[in-house]
XYZ file of C-alpha atoms in Angstrom:
620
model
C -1.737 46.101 48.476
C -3.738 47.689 45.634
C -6.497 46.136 44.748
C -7.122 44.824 41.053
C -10.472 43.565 39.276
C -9.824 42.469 35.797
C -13.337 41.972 33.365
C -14.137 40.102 30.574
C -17.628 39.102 30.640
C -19.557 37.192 27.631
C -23.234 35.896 27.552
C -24.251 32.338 29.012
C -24.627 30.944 25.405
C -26.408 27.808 24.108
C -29.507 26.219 25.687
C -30.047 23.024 27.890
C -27.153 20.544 28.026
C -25.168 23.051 25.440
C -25.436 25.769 27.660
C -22.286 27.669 28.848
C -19.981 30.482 29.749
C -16.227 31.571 28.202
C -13.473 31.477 30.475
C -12.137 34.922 30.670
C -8.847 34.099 28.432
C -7.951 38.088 27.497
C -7.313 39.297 31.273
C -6.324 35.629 32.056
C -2.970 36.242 29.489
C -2.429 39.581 31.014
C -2.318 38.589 35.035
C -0.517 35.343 34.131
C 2.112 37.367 32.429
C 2.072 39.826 35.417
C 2.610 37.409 37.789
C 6.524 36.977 36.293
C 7.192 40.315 38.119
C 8.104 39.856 41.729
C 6.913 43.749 42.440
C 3.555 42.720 40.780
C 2.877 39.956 43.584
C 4.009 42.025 46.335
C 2.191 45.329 45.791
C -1.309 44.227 44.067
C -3.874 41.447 44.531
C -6.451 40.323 42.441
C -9.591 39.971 43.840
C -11.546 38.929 41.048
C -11.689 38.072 37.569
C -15.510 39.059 36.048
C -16.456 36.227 33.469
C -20.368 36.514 33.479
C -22.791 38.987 33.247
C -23.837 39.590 36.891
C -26.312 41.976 37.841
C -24.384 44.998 38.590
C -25.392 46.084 41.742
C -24.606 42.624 43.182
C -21.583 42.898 41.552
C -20.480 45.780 43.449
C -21.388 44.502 47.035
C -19.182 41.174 46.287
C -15.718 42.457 45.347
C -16.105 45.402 47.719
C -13.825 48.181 47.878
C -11.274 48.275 44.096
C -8.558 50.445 43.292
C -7.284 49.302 39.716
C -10.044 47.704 37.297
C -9.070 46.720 33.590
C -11.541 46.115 30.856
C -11.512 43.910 28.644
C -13.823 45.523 25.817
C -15.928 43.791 22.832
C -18.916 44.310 21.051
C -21.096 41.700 22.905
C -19.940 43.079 26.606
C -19.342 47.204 25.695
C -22.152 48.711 27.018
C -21.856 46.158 30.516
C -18.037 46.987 30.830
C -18.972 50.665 30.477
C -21.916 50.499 32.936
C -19.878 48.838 35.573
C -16.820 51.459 35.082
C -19.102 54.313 35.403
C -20.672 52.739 38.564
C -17.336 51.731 40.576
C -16.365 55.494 39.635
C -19.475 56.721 40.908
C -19.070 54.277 44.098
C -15.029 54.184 44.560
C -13.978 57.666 42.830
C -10.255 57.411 43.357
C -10.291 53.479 41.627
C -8.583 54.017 38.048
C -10.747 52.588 35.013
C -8.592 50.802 32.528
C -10.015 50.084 29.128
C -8.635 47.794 26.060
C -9.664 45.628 23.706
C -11.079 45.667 19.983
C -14.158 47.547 21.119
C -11.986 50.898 22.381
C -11.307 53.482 19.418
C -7.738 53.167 18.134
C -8.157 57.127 17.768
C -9.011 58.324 20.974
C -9.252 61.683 21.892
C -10.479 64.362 24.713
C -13.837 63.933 22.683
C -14.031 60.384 23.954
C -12.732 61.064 27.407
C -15.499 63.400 28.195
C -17.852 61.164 26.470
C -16.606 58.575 28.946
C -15.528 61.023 31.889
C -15.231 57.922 33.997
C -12.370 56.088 32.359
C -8.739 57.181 32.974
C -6.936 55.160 30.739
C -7.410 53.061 27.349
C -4.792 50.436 25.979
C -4.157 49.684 22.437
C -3.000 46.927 20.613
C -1.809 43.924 22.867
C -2.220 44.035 26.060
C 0.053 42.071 27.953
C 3.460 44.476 28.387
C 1.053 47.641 28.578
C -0.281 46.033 31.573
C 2.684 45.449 33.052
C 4.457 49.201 32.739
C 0.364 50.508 34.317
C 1.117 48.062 37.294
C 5.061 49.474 37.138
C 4.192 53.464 36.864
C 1.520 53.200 39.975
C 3.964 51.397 41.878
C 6.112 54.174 41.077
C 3.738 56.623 42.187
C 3.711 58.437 38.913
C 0.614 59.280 36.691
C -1.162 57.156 34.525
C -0.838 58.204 30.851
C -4.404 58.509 28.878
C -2.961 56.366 26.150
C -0.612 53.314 26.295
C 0.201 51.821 22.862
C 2.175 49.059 23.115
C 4.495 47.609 20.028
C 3.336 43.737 19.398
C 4.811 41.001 21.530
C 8.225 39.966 19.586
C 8.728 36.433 21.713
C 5.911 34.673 22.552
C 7.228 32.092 25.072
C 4.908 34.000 27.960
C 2.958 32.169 30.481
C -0.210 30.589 29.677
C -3.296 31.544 31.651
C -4.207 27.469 32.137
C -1.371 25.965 33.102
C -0.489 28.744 35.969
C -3.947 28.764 37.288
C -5.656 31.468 36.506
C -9.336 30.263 35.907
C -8.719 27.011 38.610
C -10.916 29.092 41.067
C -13.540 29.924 38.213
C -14.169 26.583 37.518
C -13.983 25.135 41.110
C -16.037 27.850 42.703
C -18.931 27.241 39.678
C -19.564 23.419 39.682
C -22.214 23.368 37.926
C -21.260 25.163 34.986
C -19.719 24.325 31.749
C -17.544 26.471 30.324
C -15.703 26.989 27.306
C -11.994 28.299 25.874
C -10.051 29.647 23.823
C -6.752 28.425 21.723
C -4.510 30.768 20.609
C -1.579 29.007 18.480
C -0.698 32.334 17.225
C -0.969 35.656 16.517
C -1.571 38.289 13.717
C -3.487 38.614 10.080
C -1.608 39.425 6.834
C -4.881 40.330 5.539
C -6.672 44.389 5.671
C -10.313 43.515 4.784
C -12.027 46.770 5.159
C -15.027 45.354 7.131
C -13.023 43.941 9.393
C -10.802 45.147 12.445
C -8.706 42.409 12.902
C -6.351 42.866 10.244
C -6.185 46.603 11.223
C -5.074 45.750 14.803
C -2.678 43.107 14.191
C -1.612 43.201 10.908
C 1.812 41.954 10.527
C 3.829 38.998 10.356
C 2.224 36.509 11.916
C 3.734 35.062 15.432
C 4.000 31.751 16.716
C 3.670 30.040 20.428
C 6.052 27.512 21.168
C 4.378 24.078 20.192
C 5.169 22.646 23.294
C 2.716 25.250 25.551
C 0.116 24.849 22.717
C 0.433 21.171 23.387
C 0.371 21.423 27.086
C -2.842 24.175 26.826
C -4.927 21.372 25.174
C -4.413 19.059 27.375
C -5.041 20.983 30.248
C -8.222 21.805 27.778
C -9.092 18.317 27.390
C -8.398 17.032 31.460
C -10.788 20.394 32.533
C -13.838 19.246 30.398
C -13.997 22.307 28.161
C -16.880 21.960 26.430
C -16.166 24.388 23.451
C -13.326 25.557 22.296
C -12.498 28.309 19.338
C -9.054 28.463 18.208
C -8.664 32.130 18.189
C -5.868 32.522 14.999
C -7.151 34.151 11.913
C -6.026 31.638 9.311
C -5.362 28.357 11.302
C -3.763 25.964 8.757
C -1.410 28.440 7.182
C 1.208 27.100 8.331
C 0.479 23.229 7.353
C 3.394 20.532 8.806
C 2.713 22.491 12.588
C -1.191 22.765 12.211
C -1.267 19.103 11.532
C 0.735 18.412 14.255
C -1.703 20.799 16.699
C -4.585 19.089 15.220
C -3.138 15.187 15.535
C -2.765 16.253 19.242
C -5.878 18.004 19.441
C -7.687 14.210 18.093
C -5.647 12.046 20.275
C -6.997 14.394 23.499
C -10.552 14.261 22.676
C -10.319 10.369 21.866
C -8.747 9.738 25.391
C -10.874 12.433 27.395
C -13.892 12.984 25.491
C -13.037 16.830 25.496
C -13.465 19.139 24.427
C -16.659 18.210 22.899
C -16.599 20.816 19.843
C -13.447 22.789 18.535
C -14.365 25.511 16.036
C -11.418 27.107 13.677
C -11.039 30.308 11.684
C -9.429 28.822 8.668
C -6.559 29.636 6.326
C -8.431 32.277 3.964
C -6.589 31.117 1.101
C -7.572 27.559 1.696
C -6.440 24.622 -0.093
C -6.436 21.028 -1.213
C -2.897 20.307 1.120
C -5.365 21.897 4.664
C -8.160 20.119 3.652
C -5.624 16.937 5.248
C -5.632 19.265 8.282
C -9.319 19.740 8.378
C -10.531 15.743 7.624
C -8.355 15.029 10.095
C -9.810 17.779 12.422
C -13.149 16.275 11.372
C -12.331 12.826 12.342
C -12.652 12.556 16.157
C -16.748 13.354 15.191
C -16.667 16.049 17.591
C -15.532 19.244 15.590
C -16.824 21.523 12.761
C -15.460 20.943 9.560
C -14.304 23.856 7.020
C -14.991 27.754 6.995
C -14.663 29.301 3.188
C -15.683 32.585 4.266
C -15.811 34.546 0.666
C -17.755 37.786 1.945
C -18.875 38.179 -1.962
C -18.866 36.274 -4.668
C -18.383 39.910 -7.178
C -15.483 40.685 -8.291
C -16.032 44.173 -7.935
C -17.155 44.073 -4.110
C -14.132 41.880 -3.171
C -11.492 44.600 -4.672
C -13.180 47.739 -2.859
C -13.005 45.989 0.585
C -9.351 44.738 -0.390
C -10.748 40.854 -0.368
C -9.391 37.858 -2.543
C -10.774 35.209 -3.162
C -9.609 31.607 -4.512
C -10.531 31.007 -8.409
C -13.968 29.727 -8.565
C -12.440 26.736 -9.756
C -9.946 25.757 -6.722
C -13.249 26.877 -4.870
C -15.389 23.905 -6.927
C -12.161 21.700 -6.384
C -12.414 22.465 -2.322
C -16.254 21.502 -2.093
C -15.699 19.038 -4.412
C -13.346 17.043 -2.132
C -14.825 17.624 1.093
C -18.424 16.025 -0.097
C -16.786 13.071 -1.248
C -14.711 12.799 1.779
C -17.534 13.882 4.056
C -15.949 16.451 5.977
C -18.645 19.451 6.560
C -18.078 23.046 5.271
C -19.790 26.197 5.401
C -19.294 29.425 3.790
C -19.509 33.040 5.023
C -21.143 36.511 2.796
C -22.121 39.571 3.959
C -24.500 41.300 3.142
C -24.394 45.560 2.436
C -21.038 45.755 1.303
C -19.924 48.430 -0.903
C -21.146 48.049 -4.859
C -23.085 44.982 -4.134
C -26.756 44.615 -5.300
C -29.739 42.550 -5.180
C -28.660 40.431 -8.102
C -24.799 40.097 -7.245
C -26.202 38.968 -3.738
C -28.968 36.390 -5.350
C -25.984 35.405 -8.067
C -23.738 35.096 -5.530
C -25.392 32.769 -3.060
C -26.258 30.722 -5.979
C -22.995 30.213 -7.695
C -21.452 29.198 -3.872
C -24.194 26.319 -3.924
C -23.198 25.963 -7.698
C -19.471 25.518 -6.800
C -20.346 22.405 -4.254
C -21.667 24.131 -0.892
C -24.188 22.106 0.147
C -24.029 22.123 4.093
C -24.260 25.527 5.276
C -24.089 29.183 4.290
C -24.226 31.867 6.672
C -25.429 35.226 5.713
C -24.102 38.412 8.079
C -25.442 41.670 7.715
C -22.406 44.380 7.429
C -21.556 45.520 10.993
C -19.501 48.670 10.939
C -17.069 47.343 13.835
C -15.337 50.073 15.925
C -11.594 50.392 14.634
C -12.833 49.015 10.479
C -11.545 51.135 7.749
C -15.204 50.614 6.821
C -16.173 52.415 9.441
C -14.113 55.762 9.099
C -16.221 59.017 7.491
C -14.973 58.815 3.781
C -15.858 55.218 3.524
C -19.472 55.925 5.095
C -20.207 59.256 2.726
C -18.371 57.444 -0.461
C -20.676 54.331 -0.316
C -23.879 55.985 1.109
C -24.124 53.970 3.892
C -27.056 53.912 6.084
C -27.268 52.196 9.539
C -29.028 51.523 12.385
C -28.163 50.853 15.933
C -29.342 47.347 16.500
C -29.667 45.629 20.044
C -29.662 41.628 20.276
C -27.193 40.483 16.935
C -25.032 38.439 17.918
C -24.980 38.986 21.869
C -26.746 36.313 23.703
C -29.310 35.881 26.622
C -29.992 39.503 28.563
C -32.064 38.527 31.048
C -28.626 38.058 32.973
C -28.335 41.763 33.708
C -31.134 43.723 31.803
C -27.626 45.667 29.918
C -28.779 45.200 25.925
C -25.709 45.140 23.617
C -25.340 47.296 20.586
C -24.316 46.431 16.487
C -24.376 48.992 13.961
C -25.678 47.311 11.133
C -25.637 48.446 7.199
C -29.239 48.898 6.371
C -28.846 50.442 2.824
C -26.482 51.974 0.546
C -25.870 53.783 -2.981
C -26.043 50.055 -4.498
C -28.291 48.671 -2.176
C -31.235 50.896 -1.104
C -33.326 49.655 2.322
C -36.118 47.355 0.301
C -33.513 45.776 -1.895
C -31.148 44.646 1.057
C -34.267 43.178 3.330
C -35.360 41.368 -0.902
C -31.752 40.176 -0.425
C -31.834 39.517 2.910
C -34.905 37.107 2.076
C -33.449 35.251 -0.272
C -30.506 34.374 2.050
C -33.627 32.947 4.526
C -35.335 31.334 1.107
C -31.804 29.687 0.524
C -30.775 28.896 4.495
C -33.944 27.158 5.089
C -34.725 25.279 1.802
C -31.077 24.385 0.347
C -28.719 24.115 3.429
C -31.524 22.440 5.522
C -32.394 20.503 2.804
C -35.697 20.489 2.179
C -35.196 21.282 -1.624
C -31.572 19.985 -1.985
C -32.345 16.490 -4.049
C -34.103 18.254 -6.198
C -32.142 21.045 -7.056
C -28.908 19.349 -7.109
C -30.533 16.738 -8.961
C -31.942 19.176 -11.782
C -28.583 21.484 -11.743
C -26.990 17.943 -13.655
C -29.317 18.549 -16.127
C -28.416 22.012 -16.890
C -31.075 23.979 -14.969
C -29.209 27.017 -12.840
C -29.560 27.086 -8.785
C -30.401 30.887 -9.722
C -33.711 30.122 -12.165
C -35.011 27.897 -9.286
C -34.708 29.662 -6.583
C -36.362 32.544 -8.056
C -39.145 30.408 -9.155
C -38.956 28.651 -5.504
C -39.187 32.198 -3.983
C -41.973 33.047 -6.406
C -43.802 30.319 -5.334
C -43.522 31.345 -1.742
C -44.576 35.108 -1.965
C -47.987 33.585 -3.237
C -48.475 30.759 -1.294
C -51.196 30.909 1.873
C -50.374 28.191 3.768
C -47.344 27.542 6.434
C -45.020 28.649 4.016
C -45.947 32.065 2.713
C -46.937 32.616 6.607
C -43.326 32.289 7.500
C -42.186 33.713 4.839
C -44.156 36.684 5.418
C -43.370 36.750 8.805
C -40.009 36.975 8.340
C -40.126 39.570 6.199
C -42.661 41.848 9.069
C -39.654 40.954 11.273
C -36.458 41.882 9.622
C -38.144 45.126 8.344
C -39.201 45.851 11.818
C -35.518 45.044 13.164
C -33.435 47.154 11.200
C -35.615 50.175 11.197
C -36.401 50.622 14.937
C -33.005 48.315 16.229
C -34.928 46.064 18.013
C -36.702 42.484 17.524
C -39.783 40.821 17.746
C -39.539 37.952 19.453
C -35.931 36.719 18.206
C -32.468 37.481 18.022
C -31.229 39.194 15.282
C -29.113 36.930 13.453
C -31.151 33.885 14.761
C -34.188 35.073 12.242
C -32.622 33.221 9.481
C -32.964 29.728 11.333
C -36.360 30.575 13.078
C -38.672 28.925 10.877
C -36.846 25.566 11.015
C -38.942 24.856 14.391
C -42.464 25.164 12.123
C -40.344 23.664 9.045
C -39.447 20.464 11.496
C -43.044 20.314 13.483
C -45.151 20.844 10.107
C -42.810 18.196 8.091
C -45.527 17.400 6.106
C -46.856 20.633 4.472
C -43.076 21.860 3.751
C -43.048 18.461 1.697
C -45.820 19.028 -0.050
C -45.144 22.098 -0.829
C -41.582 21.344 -2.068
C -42.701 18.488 -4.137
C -45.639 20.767 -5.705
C -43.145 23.154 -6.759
C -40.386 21.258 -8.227
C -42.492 18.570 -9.923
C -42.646 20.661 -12.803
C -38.889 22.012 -12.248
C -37.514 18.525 -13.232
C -39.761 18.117 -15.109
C -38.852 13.959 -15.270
C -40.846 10.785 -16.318
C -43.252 9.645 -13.389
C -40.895 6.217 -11.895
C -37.721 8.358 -11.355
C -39.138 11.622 -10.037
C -41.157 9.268 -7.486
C -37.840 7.823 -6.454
C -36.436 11.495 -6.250
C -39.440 12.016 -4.264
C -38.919 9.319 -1.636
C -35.003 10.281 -1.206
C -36.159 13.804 -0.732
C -38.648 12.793 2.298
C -35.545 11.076 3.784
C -32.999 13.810 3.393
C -34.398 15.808 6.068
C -34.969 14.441 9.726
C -38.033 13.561 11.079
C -38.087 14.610 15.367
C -40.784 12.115 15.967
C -39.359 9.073 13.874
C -37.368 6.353 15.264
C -34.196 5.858 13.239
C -32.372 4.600 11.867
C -34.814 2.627 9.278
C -34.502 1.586 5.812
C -35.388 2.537 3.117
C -35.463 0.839 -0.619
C -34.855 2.677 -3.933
C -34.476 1.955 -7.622
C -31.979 4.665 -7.978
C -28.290 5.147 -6.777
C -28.623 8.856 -5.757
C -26.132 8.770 -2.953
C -23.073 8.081 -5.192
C -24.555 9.850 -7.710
C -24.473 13.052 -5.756
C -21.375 12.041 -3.708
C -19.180 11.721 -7.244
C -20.956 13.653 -9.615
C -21.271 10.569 -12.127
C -24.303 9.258 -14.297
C -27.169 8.286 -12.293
C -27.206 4.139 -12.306
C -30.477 2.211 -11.692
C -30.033 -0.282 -9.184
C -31.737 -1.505 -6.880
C -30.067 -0.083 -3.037
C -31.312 -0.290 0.513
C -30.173 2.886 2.443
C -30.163 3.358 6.055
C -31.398 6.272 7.135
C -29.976 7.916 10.611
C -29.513 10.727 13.105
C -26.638 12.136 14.665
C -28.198 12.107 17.748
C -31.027 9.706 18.817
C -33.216 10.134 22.159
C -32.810 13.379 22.031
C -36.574 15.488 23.138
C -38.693 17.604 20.822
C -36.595 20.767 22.694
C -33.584 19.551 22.232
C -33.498 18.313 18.681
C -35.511 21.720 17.888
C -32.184 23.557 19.440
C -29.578 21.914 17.694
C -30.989 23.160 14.319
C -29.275 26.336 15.578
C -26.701 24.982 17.068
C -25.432 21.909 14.748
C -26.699 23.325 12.292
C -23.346 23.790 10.704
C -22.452 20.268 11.029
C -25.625 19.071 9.119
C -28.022 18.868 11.757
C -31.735 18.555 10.311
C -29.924 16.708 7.561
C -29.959 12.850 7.690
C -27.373 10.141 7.903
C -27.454 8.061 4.534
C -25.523 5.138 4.139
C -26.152 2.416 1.196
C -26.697 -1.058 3.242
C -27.226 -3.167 0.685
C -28.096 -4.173 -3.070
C -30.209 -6.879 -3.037
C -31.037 -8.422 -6.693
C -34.891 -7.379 -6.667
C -36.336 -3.497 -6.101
């Protein structure tokens, strides 16, 4: 019997009682589709399947002697996978080393097989049938090719790798672990964004599984306590009468079980009113995240160079529109460095995305030149001028597992965008995270944006106001700033992860409530600019907007003003006397953890309060 390791490792992600690993779903599909093959179970056994980041050399001594390991290779476990190849080679020379996986060149040459003189073989495109003729050709005794590239999967009515098994000795042998999955409902991307790989590896039709095993995968899902889930398709709700269907069954599972506690979705990228049904109802069980409108860039001239369209910025104003008054949470996607954008396209950009409705959360990526991109080939680099670093800690995870750092090559500048202007952009993507989607300066702005005041002119005045400043603001600020220079010109961080910079100063934001109120009020007392009675009522429903760790809630609170409609519906401010209560998501929650889940929540609204009107009594 030949002996077969398959690996997949991710980080331990999350902290405290959100703390988990991924279930190893890649090499799960491809031994549950092995196992079909009677000459599969009768000439190899699997002895393990690698789903965390062990320390190597402990590694080794567990699974003992291999002769067949397989790879499963992406840009948060690459330089682990490759480690551990090169020392089973060293260790067990005649064992065959087996790469695939988005991270392994779709181009490969003798260049990269004496760069890597340890692996044998690399797979591209799917995996699951290229498995299968590896397992058939050394059965055969015949040699391994260098290259196997596999056409896509035509039918996919293939065994699932929950409901034959695969992970039941993962999760029984680790009891004390949570762990998390992932949902495919199908496969493939119509689209061929240039920063992106996915399109590039799977771009064709795209191919459904058979409702019924989707079905049967979440609950299986739901009965095993996942604890996160991330449906893996690239535009989940394109296809709207079945999506609704996944999602009804998704709701009913979590209602009955309680899992999985958090489902995350890579959205239709042509979203529109007919999936935002889909998503409220996705929204409803309280336990998922709401909406992605990743648009990349809002210029029109970016967008067409990396082969990107976006909806009108109308539909997009209809989209937000609905899902504030609805209360389903959204959040929207840029990146930052692509080709022909600039400082001001980046500012105008982020501004006319909060202008269109987005008010909950807007994440800004730096441009990662990912392995098998069209961004990433020569002419692209030399036409655009692009300048990168190699960058360790982005969007890996927790290292102290195994001491292996993970790599990103990250745009630092380019013809459009020289270094100084991206990290000037780059800060006003933190100047916009942590005052607007946070909230500390939303009433305000939102308020004074009625009046005909652009997001743009205050948040340069904001961000003027913070270069200058010498208290806990311009500290951070500054800060930052030392920090995101110092990361993208020497690749590593001081004291943070990369991407996790942006939501840093939330901890001194939360702890020093006070002074970031001050501060805020200081500053946009003489943006609104209003009579003395209604910009101390915008004031008050300011202070309450943002959450408070060391204040019981809920509590009430009394106002003059009807500023919750008002910014739910967009309609004339009415003076009226309402009582609001004012809550949490979560209540008895400590200092640690409520400072953690302004990472982690923070795209459903953590930080942000609950605000409900209570009453309207006939007196203020």
């Amino acid at each position: 019997m030949q002996k077969v390791l398959l690996v997949q490792p991710n980080f331990k992600i999350g902290v405290g009682s959100l703390q988990g690993y991924w279930l190893p779903y890649s090499v799960g599909c491809l031994w549950s589709y092995a196992k079909q093959f009677n000459f599969v179970n009768e000439n190899f056994e699997l002895v393990d399947i690698i789903f965390q980041r062990e320390k190597i050399e402990t590694l080794l001594k567990r699974v003992g002697k291999i002769d067949l390991v397989f790879l499963s290779c992406y840009m948060w476990n690459w330089e682990y996978n490759k480690t551990l190849a090169q020392e089973l080679k060293i260790k067990y020379p005649e064992c065959k080393v087996i790469m695939g996986g988005p991270q392994v060149t779709d181009t490969p040459s003798n260049s990269f097989f004496n760069r890597y003189n340890y692996v044998d073989t690399v797979c591209l495109t799917e995996g699951e049938e290229t498995f299968v003729k590896i397992l058939q050709s050394i059965t055969d005794g015949l040699p391994l090719e260098r290259i196997y590239q596999g056409a896509r999967l035509m039918d996919l009515e293939i065994p699932s790798p929950y409901l034959t098994g695969i992970f039941d000795d993962i999760i029984k042998n680790n009891p004390g672990y949570v762990f998390n999955a992932t949902l495919e409902t199908n496969r493939g991307c119509p689209f061929a964004c240039t920063f992106c790989d996915w399109g590039s590896l799977t771009y064709a039709k795209i191919r459904k599984f058979p409702l019924d095993k989707v079905f049967a995968e979440l609950e299986w899902i739901a009965k095993n306590n996942m604890d996160y889930v991330t449906i893996a398709d690239a535009n989940f709700g394109v296809f709207y009468e079945r999506d609704m269907a996944i999602t009804n069954r998704l709701v009913e599972l979590q209602s009955k079980y309680g899992f999985p506690k958090v489902v995350d979705a890579t959205w239709y990228k042509n979203s529109s009113e007919k999936i935002l049904k889909i998503v409220k109802k996705f929204a409803s069980s309280g336990f998922n995240r709401g909406l992605t409108l990743s648009v990349q860039s809002m210029d029109d001239k970016v967008l067409t160079e990396i082969k990107r369209r976006n909806m009108e910025i109308s539909s997009l104003k209809d989209i937000f529109e609905k899902c504030n008054e609805q209360g389903i949470q959204s959040y929207t996607e840029l990146i930052l460095g692509l080709p022909y954008e600039t400082y001001d396209t980046w500012a105008d950009g982020l501004c006319s995305v909060i202008e269109a409705g987005q008010h909950g959360a807007i994440e800004s990526w730096l441009t990662q030149l990912l392995e098998n991109a069209e961004l990433n080939n020569k002419v692209q680099r030399q036409k655009h001028g692009l300048k990168t670093v190699i960058a360790t800690g982005y969007v890996s995870g927790n290292e102290e597992e195994d001491n292996i750092k993970e790599n990103a090559e990250l745009v630092v500048g380019t013809k459009y965008m020289p270094f100084d202007k991206l990290i000037d952009s780059w800060l006003y993507s933190w100047m916009i995270n942590n005052f607007h989607c946070f909230g500390w300066s939303q009433v305000y702005t939102r308020y004074a944006n009625t009046k005909g005041i652009s997001y743009r002119s205050m948040y340069d005045r904001l961000l003027k106001a913070i270069k200058v400043d010498t208290d806990i603001i311009g500290t951070l600020y500054k800060q930052a700033k030392l920090n995101i220079t110092y990361y993208l010109t020497h690749g590593k961080a001081l004291n943070f992860d990369g991407h996790t910079q942006l939501w840093d100063a939330q901890k001194s934001f939360h702890v020093n409530r006070e002074k970031i109120i001050e501060f805020v009020d200081k500053v946009f007392q003489k943006i609104v600019n209003e009579k003395d009675e209604l910009f101390a009522e915008l004031k008050k429903y300011q202070r309450n907007f943002t959450t408070d760790p060391f204040r019981t809630y809920p509590y009430e609170s009394s106002h003059k003003y009807d500023f919750t409609n008002f910014f739910k519906t967009k309609n004339k401010l009415t003076k009226k006397p309402v009582t609001y209560t004012i809550d949490i998501a979560e209540k008895g929650l400590s200092t640690e953890e409520y400072i953690s889940r302004l990472y982690y929540r923070r795209r459903q609204g953590w930080g942000k309060s609950i605000i409900k009107e209570l009453s309207t009594p006939g007196e203020a």
